[in-house]
C-alpha atoms as a PDB file:
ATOM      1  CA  UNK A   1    -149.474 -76.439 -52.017  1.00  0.00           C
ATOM      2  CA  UNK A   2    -150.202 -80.025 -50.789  1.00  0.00           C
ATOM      3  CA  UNK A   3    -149.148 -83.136 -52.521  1.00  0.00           C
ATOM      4  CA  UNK A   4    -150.490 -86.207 -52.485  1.00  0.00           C
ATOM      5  CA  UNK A   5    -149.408 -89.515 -54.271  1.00  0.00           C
ATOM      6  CA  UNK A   6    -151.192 -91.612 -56.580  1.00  0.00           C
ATOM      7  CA  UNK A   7    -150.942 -95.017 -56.269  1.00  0.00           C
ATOM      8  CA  UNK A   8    -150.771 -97.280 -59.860  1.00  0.00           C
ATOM      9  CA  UNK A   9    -153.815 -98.715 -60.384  1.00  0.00           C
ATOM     10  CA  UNK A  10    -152.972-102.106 -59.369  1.00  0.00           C
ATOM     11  CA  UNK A  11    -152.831-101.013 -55.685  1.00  0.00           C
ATOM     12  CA  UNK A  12    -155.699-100.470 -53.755  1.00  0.00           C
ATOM     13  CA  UNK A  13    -156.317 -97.001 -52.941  1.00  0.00           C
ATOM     14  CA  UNK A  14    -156.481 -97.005 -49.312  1.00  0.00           C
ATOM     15  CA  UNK A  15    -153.758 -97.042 -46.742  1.00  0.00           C
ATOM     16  CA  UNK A  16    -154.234-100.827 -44.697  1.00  0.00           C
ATOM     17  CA  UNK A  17    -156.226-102.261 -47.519  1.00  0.00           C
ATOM     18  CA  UNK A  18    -153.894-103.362 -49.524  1.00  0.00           C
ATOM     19  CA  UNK A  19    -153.128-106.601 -48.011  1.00  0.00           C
ATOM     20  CA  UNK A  20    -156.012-109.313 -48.874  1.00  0.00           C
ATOM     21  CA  UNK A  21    -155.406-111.540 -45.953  1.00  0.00           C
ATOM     22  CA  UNK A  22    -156.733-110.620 -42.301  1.00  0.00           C
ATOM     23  CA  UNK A  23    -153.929-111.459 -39.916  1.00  0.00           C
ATOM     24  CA  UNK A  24    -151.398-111.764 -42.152  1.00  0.00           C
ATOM     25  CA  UNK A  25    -148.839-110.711 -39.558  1.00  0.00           C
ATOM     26  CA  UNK A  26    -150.403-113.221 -37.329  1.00  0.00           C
ATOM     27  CA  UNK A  27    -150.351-110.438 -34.430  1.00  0.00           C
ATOM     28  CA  UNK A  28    -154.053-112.045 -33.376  1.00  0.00           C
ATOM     29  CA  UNK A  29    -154.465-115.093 -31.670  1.00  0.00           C
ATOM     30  CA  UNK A  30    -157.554-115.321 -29.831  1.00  0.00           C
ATOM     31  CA  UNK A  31    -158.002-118.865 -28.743  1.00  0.00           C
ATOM     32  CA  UNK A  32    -154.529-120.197 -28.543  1.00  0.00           C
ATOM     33  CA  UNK A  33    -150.428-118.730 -28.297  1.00  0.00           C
ATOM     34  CA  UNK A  34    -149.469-122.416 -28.387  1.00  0.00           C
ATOM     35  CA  UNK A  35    -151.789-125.020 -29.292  1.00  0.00           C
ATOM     36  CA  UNK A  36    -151.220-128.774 -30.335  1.00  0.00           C
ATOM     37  CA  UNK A  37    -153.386-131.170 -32.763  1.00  0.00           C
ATOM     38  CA  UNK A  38    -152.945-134.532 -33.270  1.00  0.00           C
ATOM     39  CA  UNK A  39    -156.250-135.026 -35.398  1.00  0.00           C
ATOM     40  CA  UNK A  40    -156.659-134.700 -39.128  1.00  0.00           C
ATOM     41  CA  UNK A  41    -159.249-132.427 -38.836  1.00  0.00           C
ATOM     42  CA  UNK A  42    -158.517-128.951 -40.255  1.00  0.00           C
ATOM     43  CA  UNK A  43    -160.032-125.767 -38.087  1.00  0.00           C
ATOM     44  CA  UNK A  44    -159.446-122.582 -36.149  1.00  0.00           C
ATOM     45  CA  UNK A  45    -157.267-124.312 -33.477  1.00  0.00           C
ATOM     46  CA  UNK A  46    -154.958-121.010 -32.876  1.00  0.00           C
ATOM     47  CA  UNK A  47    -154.240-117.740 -34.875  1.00  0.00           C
ATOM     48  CA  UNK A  48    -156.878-116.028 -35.806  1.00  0.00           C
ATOM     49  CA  UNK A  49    -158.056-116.409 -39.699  1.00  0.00           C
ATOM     50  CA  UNK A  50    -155.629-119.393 -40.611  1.00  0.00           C
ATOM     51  CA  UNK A  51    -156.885-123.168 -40.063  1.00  0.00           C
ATOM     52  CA  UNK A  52    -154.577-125.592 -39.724  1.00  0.00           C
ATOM     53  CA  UNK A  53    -154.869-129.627 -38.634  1.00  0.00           C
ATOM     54  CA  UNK A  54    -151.711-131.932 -37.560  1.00  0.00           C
ATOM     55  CA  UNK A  55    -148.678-130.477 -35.364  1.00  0.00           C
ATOM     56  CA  UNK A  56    -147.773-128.048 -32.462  1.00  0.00           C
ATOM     57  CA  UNK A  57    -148.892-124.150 -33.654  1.00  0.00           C
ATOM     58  CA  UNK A  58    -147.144-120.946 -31.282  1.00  0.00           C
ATOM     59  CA  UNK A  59    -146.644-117.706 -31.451  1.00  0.00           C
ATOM     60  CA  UNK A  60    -142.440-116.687 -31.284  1.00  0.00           C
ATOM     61  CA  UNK A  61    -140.999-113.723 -32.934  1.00  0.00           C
ATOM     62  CA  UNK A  62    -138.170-113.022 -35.077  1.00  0.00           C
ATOM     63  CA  UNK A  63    -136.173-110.355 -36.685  1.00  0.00           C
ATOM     64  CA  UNK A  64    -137.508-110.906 -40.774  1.00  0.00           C
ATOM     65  CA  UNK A  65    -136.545-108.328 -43.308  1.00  0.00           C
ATOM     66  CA  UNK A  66    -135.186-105.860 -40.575  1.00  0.00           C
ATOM     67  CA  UNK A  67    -138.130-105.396 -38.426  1.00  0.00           C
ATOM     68  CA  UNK A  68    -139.203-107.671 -35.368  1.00  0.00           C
ATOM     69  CA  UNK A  69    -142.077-109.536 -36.272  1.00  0.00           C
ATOM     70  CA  UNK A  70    -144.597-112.226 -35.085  1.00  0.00           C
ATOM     71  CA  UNK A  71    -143.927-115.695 -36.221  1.00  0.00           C
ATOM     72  CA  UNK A  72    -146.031-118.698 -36.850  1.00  0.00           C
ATOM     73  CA  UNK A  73    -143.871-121.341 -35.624  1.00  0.00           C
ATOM     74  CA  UNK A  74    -145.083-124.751 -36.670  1.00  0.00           C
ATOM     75  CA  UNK A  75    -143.632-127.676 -34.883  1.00  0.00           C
ATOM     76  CA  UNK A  76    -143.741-131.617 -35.104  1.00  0.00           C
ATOM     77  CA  UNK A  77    -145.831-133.551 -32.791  1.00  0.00           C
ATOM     78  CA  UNK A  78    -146.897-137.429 -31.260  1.00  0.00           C
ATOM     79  CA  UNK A  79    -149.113-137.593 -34.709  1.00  0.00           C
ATOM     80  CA  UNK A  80    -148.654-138.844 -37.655  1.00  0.00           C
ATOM     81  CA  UNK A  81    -148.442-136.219 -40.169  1.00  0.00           C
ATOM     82  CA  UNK A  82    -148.352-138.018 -44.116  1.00  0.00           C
ATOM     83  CA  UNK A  83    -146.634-134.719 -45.038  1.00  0.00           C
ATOM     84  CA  UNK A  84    -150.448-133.129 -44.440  1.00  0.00           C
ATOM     85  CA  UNK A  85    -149.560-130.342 -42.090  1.00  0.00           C
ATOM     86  CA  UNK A  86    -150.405-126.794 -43.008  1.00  0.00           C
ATOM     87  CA  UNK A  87    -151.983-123.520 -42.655  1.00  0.00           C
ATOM     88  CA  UNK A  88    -155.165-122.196 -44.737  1.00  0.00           C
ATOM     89  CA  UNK A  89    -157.012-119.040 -45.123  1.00  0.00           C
ATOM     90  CA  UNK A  90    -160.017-117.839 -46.226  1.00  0.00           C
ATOM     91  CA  UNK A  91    -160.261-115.060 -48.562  1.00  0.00           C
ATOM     92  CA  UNK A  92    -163.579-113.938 -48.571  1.00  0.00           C
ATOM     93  CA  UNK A  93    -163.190-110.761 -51.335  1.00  0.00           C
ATOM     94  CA  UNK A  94    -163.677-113.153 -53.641  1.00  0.00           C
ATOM     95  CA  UNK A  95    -164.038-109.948 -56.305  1.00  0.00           C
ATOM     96  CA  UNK A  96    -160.724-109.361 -56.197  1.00  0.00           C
ATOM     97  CA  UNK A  97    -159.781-112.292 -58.075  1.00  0.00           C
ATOM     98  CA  UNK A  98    -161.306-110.379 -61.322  1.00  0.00           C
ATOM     99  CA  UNK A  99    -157.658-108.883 -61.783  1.00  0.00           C
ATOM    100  CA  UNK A 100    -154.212-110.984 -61.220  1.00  0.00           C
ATOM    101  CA  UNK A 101    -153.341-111.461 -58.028  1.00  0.00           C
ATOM    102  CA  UNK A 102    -149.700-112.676 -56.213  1.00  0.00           C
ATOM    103  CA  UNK A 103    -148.992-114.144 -53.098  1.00  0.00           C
ATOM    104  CA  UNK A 104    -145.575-113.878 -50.987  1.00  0.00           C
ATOM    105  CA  UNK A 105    -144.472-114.957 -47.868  1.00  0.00           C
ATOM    106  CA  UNK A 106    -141.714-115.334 -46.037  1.00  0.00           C
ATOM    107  CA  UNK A 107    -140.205-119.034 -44.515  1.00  0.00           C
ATOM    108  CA  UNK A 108    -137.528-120.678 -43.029  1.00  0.00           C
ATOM    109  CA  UNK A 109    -136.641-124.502 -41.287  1.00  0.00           C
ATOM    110  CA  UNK A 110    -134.559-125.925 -38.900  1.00  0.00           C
ATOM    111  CA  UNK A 111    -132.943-127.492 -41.530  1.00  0.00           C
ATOM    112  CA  UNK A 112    -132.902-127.640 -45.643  1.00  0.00           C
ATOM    113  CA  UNK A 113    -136.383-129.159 -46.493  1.00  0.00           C
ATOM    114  CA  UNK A 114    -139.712-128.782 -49.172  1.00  0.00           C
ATOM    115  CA  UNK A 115    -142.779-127.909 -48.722  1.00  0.00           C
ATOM    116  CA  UNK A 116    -145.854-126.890 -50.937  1.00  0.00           C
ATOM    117  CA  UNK A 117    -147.094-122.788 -50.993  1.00  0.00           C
ATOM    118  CA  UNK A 118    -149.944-120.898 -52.917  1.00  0.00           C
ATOM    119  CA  UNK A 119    -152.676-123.812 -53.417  1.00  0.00           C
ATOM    120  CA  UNK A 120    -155.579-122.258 -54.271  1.00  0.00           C
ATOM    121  CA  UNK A 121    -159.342-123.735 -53.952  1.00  0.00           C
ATOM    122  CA  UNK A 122    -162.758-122.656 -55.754  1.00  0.00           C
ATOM    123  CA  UNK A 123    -165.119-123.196 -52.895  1.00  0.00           C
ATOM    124  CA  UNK A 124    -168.052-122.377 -55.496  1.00  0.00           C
ATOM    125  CA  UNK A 125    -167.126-125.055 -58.061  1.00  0.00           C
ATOM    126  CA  UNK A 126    -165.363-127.290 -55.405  1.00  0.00           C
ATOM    127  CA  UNK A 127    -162.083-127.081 -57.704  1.00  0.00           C
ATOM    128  CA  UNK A 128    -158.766-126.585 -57.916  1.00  0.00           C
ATOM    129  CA  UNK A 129    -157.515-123.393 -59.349  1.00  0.00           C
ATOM    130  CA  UNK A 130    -154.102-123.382 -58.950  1.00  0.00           C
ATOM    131  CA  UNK A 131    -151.802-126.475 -57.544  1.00  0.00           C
ATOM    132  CA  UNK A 132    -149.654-125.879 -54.919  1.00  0.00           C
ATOM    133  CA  UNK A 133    -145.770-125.173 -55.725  1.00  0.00           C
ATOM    134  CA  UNK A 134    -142.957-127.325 -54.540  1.00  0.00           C
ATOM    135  CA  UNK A 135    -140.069-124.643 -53.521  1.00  0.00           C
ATOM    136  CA  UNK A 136    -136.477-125.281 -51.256  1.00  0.00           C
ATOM    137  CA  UNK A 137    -136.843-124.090 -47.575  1.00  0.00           C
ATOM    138  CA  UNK A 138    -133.588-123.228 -45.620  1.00  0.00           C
ATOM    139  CA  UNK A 139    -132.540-122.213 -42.250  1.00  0.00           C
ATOM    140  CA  UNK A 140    -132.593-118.497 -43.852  1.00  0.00           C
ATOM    141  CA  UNK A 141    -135.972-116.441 -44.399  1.00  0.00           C
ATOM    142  CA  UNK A 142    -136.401-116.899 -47.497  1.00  0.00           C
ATOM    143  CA  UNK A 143    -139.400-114.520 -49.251  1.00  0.00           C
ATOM    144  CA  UNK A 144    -141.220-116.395 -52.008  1.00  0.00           C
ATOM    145  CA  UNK A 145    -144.151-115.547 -54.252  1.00  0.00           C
ATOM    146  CA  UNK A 146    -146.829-117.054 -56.323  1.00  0.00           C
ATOM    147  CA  UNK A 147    -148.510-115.511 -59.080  1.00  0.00           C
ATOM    148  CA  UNK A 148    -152.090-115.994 -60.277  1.00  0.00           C
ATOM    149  CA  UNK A 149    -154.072-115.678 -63.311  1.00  0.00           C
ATOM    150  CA  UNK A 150    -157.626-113.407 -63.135  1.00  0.00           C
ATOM    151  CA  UNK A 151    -160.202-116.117 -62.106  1.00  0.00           C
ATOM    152  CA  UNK A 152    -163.820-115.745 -61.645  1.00  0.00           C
ATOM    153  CA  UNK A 153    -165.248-116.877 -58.183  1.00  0.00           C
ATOM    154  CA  UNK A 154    -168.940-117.317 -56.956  1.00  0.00           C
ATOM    155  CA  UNK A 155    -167.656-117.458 -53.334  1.00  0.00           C
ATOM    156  CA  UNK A 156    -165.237-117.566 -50.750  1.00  0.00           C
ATOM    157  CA  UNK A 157    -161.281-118.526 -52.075  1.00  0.00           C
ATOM    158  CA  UNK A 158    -159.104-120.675 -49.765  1.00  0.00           C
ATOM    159  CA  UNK A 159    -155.884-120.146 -49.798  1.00  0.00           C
ATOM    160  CA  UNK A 160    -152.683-123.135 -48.811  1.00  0.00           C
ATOM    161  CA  UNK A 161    -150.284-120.338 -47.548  1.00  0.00           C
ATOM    162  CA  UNK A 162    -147.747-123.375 -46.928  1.00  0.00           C
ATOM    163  CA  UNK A 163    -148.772-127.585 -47.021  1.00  0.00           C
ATOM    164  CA  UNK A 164    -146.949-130.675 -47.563  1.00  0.00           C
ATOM    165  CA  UNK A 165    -145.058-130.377 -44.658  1.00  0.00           C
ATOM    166  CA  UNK A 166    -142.223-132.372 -44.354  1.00  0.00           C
ATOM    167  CA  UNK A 167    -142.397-134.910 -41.020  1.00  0.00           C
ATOM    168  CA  UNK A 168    -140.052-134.033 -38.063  1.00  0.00           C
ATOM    169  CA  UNK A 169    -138.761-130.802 -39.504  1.00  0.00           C
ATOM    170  CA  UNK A 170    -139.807-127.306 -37.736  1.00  0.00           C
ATOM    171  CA  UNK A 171    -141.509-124.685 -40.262  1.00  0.00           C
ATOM    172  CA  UNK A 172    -141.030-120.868 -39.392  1.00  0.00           C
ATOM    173  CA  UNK A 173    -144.104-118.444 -41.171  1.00  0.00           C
ATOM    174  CA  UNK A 174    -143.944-115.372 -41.003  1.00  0.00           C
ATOM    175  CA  UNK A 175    -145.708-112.072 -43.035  1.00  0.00           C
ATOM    176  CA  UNK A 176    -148.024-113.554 -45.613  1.00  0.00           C
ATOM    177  CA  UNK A 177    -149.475-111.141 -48.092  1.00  0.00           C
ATOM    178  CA  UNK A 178    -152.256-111.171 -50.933  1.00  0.00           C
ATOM    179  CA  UNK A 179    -152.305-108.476 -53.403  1.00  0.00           C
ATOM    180  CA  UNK A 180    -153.918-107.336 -56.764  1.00  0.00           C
ATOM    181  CA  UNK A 181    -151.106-106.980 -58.851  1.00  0.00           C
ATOM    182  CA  UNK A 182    -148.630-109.138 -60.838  1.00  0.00           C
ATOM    183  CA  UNK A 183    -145.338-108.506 -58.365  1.00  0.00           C
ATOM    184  CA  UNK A 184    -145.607-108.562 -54.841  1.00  0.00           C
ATOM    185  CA  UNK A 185    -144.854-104.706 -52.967  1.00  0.00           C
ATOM    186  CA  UNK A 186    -143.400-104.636 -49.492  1.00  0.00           C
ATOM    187  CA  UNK A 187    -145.500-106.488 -46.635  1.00  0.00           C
ATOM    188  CA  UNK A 188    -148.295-104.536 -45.569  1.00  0.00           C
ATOM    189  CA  UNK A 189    -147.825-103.722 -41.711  1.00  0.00           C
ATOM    190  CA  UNK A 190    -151.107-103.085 -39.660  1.00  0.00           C
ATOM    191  CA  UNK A 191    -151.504-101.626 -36.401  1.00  0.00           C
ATOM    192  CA  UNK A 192    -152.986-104.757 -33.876  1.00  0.00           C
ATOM    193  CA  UNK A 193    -156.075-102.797 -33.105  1.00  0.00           C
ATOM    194  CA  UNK A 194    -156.725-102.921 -36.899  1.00  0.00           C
ATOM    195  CA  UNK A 195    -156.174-106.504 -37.634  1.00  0.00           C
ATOM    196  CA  UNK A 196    -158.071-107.374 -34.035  1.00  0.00           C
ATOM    197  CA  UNK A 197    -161.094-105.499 -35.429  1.00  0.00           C
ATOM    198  CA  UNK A 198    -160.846-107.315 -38.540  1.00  0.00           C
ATOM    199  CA  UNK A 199    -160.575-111.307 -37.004  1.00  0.00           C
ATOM    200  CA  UNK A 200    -163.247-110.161 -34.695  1.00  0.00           C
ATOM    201  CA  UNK A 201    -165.886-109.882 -37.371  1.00  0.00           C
ATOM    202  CA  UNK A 202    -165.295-113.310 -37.410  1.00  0.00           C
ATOM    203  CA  UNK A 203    -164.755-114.775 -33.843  1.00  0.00           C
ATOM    204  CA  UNK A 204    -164.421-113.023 -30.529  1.00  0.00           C
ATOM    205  CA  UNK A 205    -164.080-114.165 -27.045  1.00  0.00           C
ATOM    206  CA  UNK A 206    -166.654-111.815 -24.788  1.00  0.00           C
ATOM    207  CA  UNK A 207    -165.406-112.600 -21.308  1.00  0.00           C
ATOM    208  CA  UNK A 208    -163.272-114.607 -18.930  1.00  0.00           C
ATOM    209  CA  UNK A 209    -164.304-117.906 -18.029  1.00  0.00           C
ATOM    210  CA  UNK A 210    -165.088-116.553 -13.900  1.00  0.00           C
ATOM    211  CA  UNK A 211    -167.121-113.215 -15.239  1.00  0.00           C
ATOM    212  CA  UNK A 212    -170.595-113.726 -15.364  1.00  0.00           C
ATOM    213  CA  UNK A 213    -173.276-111.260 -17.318  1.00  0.00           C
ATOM    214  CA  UNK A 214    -175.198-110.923 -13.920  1.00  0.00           C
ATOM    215  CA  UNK A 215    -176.553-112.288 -10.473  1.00  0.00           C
ATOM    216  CA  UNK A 216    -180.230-113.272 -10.050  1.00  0.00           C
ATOM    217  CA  UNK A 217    -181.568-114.015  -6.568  1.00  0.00           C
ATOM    218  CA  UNK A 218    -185.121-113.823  -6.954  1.00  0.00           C
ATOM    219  CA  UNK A 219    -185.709-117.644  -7.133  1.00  0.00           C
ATOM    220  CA  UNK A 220    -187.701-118.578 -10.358  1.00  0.00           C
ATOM    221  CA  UNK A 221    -187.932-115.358 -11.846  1.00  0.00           C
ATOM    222  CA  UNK A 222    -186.727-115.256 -15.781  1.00  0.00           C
ATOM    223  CA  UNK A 223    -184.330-112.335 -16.256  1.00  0.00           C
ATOM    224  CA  UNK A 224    -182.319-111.657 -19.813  1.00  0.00           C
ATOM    225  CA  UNK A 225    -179.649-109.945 -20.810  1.00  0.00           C
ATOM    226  CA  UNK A 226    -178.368-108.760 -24.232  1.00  0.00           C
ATOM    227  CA  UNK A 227    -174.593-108.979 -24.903  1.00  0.00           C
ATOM    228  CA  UNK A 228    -173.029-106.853 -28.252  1.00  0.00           C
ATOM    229  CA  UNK A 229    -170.593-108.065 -30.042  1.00  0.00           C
ATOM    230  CA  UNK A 230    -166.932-105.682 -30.078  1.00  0.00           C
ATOM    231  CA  UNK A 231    -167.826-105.575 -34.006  1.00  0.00           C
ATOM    232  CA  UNK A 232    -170.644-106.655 -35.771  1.00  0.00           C
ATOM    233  CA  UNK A 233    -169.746-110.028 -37.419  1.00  0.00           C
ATOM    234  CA  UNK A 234    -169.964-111.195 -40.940  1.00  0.00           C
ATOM    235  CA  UNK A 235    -173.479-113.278 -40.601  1.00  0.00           C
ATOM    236  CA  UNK A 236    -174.933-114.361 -37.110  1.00  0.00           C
ATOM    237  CA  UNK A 237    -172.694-117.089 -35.264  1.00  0.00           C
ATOM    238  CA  UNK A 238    -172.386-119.615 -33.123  1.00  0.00           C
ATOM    239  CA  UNK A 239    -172.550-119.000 -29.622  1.00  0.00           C
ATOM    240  CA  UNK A 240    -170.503-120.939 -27.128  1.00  0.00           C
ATOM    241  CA  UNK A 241    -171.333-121.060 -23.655  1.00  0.00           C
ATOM    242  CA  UNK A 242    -168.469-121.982 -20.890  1.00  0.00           C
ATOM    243  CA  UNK A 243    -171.261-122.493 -18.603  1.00  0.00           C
ATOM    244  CA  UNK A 244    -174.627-123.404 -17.867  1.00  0.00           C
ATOM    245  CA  UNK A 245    -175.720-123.398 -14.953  1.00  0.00           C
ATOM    246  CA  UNK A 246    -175.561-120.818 -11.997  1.00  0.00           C
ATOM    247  CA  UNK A 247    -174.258-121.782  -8.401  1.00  0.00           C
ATOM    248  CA  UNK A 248    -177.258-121.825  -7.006  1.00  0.00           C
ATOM    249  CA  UNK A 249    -178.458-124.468  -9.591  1.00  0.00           C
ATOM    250  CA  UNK A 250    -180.299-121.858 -11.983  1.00  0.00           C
ATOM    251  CA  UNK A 251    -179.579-121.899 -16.150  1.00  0.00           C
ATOM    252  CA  UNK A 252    -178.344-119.813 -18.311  1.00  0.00           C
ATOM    253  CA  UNK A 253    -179.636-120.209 -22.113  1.00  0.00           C
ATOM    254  CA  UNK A 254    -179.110-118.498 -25.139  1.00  0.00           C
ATOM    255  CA  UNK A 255    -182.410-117.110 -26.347  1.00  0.00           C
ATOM    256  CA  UNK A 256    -181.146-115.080 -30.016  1.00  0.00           C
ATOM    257  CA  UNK A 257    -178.264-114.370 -31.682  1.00  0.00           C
ATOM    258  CA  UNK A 258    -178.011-112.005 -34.943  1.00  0.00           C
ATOM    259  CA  UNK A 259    -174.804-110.299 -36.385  1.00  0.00           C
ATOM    260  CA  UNK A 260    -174.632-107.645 -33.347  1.00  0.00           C
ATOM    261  CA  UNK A 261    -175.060-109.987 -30.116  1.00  0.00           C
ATOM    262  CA  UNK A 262    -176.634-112.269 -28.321  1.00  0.00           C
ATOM    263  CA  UNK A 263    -179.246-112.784 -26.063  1.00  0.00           C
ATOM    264  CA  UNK A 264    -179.063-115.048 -22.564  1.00  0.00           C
ATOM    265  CA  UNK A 265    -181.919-116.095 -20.139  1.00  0.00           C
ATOM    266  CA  UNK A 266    -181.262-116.754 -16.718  1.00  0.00           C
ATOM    267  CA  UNK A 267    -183.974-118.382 -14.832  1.00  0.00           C
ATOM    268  CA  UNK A 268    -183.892-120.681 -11.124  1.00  0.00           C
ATOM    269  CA  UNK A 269    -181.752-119.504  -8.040  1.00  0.00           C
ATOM    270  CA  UNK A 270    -178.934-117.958  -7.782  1.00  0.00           C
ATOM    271  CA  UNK A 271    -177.266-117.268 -11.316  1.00  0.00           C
END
């Protein structure tokens, strides 16, 4: 006779679900490996799913909790940082707030330092739910957790996995997790094709800058093309073109976009 397990209800029933945050092994990183801001501005600057704004973001890996993992290493740079540095997420499930929830990740320094984990921001009130907490960072991983309340959300949740960054010192991320729950389980390891498929609902990058959707040589005549997405995304984005115009001075426009792809014209010479 077969078995199965049951899960207690304050796990989510299905195997790779359980872990709130996309990315949270930050396996993903679409537009950068190794990317440096100097600007206060916070965005998508280099793993997939977590903005940050001042410092030097890479990928390295480490050994954490037995098992090899990817790392988001998060260095100083030339700008001036105020102890603003940081890494954000959004959690767009805002339902699952209606039951407690904890958060745990795992960090270390290159030397004994603070910083500020577990923030949490009401994007549909434009509040604070939950202040950040101060905890001691080593040169050891470290795994620490923060528990929440139930809340009640009308939107998207953003989440401070770590802020407050101390200036000059070197922050090592690695493995954040958001569960239902009121103790944190055992981090939730995802295959790459999963958590690709998942960040590309979001944001994907169709094709290397020297590939080109298709040649046109019939001087003026208007051709289009229709380009689908790897997986349909999460409302109809922005489309951004690494080029224009064609070599033989034609141009290459964006016609429509909707949640499955997009549609280019190519008109002129030689495209």
């Amino acid at each position: 006779m077969a078995l199965s397990k049951i899960l207690p209800a304050s796990q989510e029933q299905y195997a790779g679900a359980r872990n709130l945050i996309i990315n949270g092994g930050f396996q993903v990183w679409q537009r950068s490996e190794d990317k440096e801001n100097t600007s206060n501005a916070w965005a998508y600057w280099s793993v997939d799913r977590f903005q940050s704004n001042k410092g030097r973001f890479r990928k390295t890996t480490d050994t954490v909790d037995g098992r090899t993992v990817n790392v988001l290493q998060i260095d100083p740079s030339s700008g001036v940082y105020n102890g603003g540095r940081g890494v954000f997420t959004m959690i767009e499930d805002y339902n699952a707030y209606d039951k407690p929830t904890v958060l745990s990740v795992y960090i270390k320094a290159d030397a004994a330092t603070t910083a500020d984990i577990g923030f949490l921001y009401d994007y549909g009130g434009s509040s604070t739910v939950q202040a950040g907490t101060t905890v001691n960072i080593t040169t050891s991983w470290q795994r620490f957790e923060v528990q929440y309340s139930a809340q009640t959300f009308s939107q998207a949740a953003g989440h401070y996995i770590i802020n407050a960054l101390v200036d000059g010192r070197t922050y090592y991320v690695a493995m954040a997790q958001l569960e239902t729950g009121t103790q944190a389980t055992p981090f939730e390891h995802r295959s790459y094709g999963d958590e690709l498929a998942r960040c590309q609902r979001y944001y994907e990058k169709s094709y290397r800058n020297n590939v080109y959707y298709m040649n046109n040589s019939s001087g003026a005549q208007i051709q289009r093309q229709a380009h689908y997405f790897q997986v349909q995304k999460r409302a109809a984005p922005t489309v951004t073109q690494t080029r224009t115009t064609g070599s033989g001075g034609s141009t290459v426009g964006n016609v429509g976009t909707n949640i499955d792809g997009v549609t280019f014209s190519f008109s002129g010479g030689d495209n």
